[in-house]
PDB file of C-alpha atoms in Angstrom:
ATOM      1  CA  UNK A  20       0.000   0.000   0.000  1.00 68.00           C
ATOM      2  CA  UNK A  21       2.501   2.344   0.948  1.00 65.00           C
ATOM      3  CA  UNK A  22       4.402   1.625  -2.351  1.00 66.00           C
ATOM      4  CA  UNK A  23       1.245   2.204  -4.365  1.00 69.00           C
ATOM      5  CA  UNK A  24       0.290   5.702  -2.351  1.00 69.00           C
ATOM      6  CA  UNK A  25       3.957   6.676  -3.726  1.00 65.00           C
ATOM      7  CA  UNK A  26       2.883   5.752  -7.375  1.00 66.00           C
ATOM      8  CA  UNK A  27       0.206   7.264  -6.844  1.00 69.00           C
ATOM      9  CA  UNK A  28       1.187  10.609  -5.323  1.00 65.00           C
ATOM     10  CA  UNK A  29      -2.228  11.770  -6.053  1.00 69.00           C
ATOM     11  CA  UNK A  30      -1.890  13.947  -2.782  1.00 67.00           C
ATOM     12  CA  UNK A  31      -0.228  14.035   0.524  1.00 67.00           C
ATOM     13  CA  UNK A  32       1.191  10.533   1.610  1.00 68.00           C
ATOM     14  CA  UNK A  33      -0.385  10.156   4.681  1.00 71.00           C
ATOM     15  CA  UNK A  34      -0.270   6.126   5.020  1.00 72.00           C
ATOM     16  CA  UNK A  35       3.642   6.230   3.927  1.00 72.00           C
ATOM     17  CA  UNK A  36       4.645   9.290   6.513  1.00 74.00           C
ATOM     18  CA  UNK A  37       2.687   6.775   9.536  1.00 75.00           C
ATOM     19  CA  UNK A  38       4.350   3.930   8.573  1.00 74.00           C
ATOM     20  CA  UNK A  39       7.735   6.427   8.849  1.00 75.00           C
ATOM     21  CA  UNK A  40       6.131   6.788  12.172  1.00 74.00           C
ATOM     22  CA  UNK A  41       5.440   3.547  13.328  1.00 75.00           C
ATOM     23  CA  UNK A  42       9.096   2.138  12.328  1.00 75.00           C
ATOM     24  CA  UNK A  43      10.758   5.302  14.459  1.00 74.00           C
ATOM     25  CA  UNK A  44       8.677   3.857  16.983  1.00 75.00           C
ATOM     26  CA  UNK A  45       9.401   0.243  16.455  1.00 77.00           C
ATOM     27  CA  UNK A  46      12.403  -1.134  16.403  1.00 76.00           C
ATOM     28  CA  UNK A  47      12.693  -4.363  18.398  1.00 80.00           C
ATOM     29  CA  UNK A  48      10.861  -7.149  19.423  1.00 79.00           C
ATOM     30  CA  UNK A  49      10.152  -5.487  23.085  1.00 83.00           C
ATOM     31  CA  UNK A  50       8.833  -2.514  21.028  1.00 80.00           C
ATOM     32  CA  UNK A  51       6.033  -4.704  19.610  1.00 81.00           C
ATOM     33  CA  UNK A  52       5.492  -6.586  22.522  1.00 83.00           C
ATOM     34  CA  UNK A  53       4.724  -3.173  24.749  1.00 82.00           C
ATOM     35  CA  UNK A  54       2.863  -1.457  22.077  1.00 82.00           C
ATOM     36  CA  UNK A  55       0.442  -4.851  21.636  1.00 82.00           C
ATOM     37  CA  UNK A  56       0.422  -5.222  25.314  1.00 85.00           C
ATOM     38  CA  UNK A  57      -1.452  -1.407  25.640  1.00 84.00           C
ATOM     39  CA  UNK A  58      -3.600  -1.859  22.989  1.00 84.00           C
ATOM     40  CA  UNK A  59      -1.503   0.378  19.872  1.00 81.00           C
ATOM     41  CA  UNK A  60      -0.868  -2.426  17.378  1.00 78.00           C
ATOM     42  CA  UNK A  61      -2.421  -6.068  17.046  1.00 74.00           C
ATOM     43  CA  UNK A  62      -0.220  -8.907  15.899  1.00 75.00           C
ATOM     44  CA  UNK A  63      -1.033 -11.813  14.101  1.00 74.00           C
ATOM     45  CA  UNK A  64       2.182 -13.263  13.287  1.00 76.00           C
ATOM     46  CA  UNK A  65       4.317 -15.808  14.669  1.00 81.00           C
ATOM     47  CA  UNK A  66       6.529 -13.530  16.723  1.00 79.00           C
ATOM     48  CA  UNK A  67       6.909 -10.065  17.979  1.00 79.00           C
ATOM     49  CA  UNK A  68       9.790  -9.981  16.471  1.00 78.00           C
ATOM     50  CA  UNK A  69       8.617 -10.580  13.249  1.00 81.00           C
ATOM     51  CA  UNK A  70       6.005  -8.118  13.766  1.00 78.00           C
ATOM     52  CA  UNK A  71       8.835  -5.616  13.952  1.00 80.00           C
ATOM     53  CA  UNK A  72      11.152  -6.543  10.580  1.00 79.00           C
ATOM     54  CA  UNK A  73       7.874  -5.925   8.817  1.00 79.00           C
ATOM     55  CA  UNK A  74       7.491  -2.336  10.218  1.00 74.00           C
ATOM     56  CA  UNK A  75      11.158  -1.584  10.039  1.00 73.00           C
ATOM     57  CA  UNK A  76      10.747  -2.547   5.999  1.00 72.00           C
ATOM     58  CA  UNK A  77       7.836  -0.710   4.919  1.00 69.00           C
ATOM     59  CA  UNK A  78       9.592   2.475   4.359  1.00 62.00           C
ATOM     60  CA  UNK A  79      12.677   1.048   2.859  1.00 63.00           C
ATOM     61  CA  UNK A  80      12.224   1.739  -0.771  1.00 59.00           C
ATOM     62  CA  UNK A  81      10.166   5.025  -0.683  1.00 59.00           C
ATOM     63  CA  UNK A  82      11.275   8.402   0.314  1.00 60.00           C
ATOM     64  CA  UNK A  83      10.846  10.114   3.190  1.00 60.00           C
ATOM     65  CA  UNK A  84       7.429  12.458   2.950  1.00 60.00           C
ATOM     66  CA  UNK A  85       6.183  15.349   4.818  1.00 64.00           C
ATOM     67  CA  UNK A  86       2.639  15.753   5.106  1.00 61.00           C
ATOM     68  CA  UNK A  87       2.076  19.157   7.027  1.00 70.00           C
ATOM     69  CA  UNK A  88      -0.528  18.247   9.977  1.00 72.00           C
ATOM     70  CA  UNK A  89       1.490  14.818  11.045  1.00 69.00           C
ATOM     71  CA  UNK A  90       4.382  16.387  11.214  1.00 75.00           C
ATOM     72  CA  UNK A  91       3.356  18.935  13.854  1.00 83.00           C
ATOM     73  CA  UNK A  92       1.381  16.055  15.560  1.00 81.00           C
ATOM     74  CA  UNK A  93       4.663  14.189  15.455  1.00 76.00           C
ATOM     75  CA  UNK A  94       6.814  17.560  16.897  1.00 83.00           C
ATOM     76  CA  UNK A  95       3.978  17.994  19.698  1.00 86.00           C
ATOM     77  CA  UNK A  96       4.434  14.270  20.950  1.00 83.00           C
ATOM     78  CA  UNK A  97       8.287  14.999  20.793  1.00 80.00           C
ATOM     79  CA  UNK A  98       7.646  18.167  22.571  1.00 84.00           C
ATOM     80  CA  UNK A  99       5.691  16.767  25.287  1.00 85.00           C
ATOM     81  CA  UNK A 100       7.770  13.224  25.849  1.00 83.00           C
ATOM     82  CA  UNK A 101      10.559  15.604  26.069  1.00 81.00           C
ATOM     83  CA  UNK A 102       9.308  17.886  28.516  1.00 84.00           C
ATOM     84  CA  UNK A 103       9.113  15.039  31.049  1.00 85.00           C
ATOM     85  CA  UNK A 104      10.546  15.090  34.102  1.00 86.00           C
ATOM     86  CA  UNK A 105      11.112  11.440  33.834  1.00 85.00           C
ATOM     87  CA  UNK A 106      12.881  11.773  30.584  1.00 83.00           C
ATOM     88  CA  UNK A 107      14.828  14.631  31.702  1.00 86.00           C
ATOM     89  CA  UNK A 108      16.138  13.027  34.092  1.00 89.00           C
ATOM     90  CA  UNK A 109      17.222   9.561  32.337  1.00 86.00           C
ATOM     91  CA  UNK A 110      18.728  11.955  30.141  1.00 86.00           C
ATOM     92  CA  UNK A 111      20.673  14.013  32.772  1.00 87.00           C
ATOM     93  CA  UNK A 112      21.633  10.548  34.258  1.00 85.00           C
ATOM     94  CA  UNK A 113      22.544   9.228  31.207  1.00 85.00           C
ATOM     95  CA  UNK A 114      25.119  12.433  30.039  1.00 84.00           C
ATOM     96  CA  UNK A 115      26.785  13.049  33.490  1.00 82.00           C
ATOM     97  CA  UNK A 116      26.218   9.824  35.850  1.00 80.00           C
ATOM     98  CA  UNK A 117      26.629   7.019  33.304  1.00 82.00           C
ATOM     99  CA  UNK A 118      28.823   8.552  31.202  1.00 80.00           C
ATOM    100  CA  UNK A 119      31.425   9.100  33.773  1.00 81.00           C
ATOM    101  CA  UNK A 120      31.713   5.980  35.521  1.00 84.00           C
ATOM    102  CA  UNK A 121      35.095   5.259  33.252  1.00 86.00           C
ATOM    103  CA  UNK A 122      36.547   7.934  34.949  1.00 87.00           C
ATOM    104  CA  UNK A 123      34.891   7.236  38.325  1.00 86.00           C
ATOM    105  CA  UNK A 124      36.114   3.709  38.195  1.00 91.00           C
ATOM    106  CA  UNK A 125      39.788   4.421  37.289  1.00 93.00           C
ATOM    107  CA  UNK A 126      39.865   7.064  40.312  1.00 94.00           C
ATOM    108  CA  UNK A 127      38.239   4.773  42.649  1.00 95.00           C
ATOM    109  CA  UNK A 128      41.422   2.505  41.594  1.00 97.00           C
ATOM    110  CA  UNK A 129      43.975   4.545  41.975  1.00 97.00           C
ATOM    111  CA  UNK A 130      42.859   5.640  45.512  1.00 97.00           C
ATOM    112  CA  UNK A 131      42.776   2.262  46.223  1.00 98.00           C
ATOM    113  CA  UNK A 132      46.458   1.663  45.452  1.00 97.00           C
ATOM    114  CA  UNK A 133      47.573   4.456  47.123  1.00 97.00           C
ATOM    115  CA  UNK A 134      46.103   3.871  50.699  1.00 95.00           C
ATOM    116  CA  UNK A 135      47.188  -0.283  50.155  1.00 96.00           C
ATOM    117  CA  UNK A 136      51.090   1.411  49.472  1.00 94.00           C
ATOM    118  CA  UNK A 137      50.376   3.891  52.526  1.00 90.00           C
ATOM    119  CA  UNK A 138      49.221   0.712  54.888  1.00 89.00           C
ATOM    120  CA  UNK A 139      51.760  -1.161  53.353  1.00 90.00           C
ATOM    121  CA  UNK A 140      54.744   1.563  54.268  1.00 88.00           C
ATOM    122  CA  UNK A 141      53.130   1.861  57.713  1.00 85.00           C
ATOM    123  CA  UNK A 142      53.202  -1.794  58.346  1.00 84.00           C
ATOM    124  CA  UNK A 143      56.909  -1.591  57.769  1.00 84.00           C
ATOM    125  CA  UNK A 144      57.730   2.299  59.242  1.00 81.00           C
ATOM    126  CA  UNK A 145      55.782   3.280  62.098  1.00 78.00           C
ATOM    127  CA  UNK A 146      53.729   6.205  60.992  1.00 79.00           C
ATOM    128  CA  UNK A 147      52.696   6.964  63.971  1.00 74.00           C
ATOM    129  CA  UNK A 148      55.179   9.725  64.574  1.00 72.00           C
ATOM    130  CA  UNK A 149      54.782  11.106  61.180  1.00 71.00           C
ATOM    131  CA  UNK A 150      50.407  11.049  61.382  1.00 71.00           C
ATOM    132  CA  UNK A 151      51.357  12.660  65.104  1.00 72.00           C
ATOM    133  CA  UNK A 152      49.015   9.794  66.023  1.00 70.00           C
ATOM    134  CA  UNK A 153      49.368   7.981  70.032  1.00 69.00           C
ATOM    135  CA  UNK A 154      49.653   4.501  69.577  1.00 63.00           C
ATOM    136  CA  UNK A 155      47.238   2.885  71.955  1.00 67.00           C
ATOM    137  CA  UNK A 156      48.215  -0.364  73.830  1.00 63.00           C
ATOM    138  CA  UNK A 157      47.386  -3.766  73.054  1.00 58.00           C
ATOM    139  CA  UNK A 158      44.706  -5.782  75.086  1.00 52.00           C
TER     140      UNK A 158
END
């Protein structure tokens, strides 16, 4: 169909530009699975995952479209899903938490080796005199 609306081109695409929609949407397996779960698409093949090569391939061999009113329906769901405070956050956490845990990690190691060399030079030098710390007795 969407192939034919393209031959066609009789007007604006409107069938090709939602299947452009639907495979941004879709693109896996769990994709399919959620959207059938809360009603959005039905499936009646043998897998989910099937489900979703057949949306990813619609649009494959026609040209992107833009058909005026679906476009700003598509920027106002963008708009909105991006003015979440849950997806404002995920991507805060994502930028600066996740993406320095490299860096995090490699400090975390280094501080490690230097207090096992610091125990490991006061095991063998008292550093009690140079940490100005009493030594307490033994029980």
């Amino acid at each position: 169909l969407v192939a034919y609306e393209a031959a066609a081109a009789g007007g604006p695409l409107v069938l090709a530009r939602y299947t452009e929609l639907m495979n941004g949407i879709v693109d896996t397996e769990e994709d399919v699975r959620l959207l059938r779960r809360i009603g959005v698409l039905m499936n009646r093949m043998k897998s989910d995952g099937e489900a979703a090569g057949v949306w990813n391939g619609m649009t494959r061999s026609v040209r992107l479209t833009r058909v005026g009113f679906l476009d700003r329906v598509i920027e106002e769901v963008n708009r909105y899903h991006s003015s979440r405070w849950r997806v404002r956050t995920g991507k805060f956490m994502k930028k600066y938490v996740f993406g320095s845990w490299p860096f995090l990690t490699f400090l975390a190691a280094v501080l490690l080796l230097l207090l096992t060399g610091l125990q490991a030079f006061c095991s063998v030098y008292t550093c009690a005199r140079w940490f100005h710390v009493v030594p307490t007795a033994a029980a």
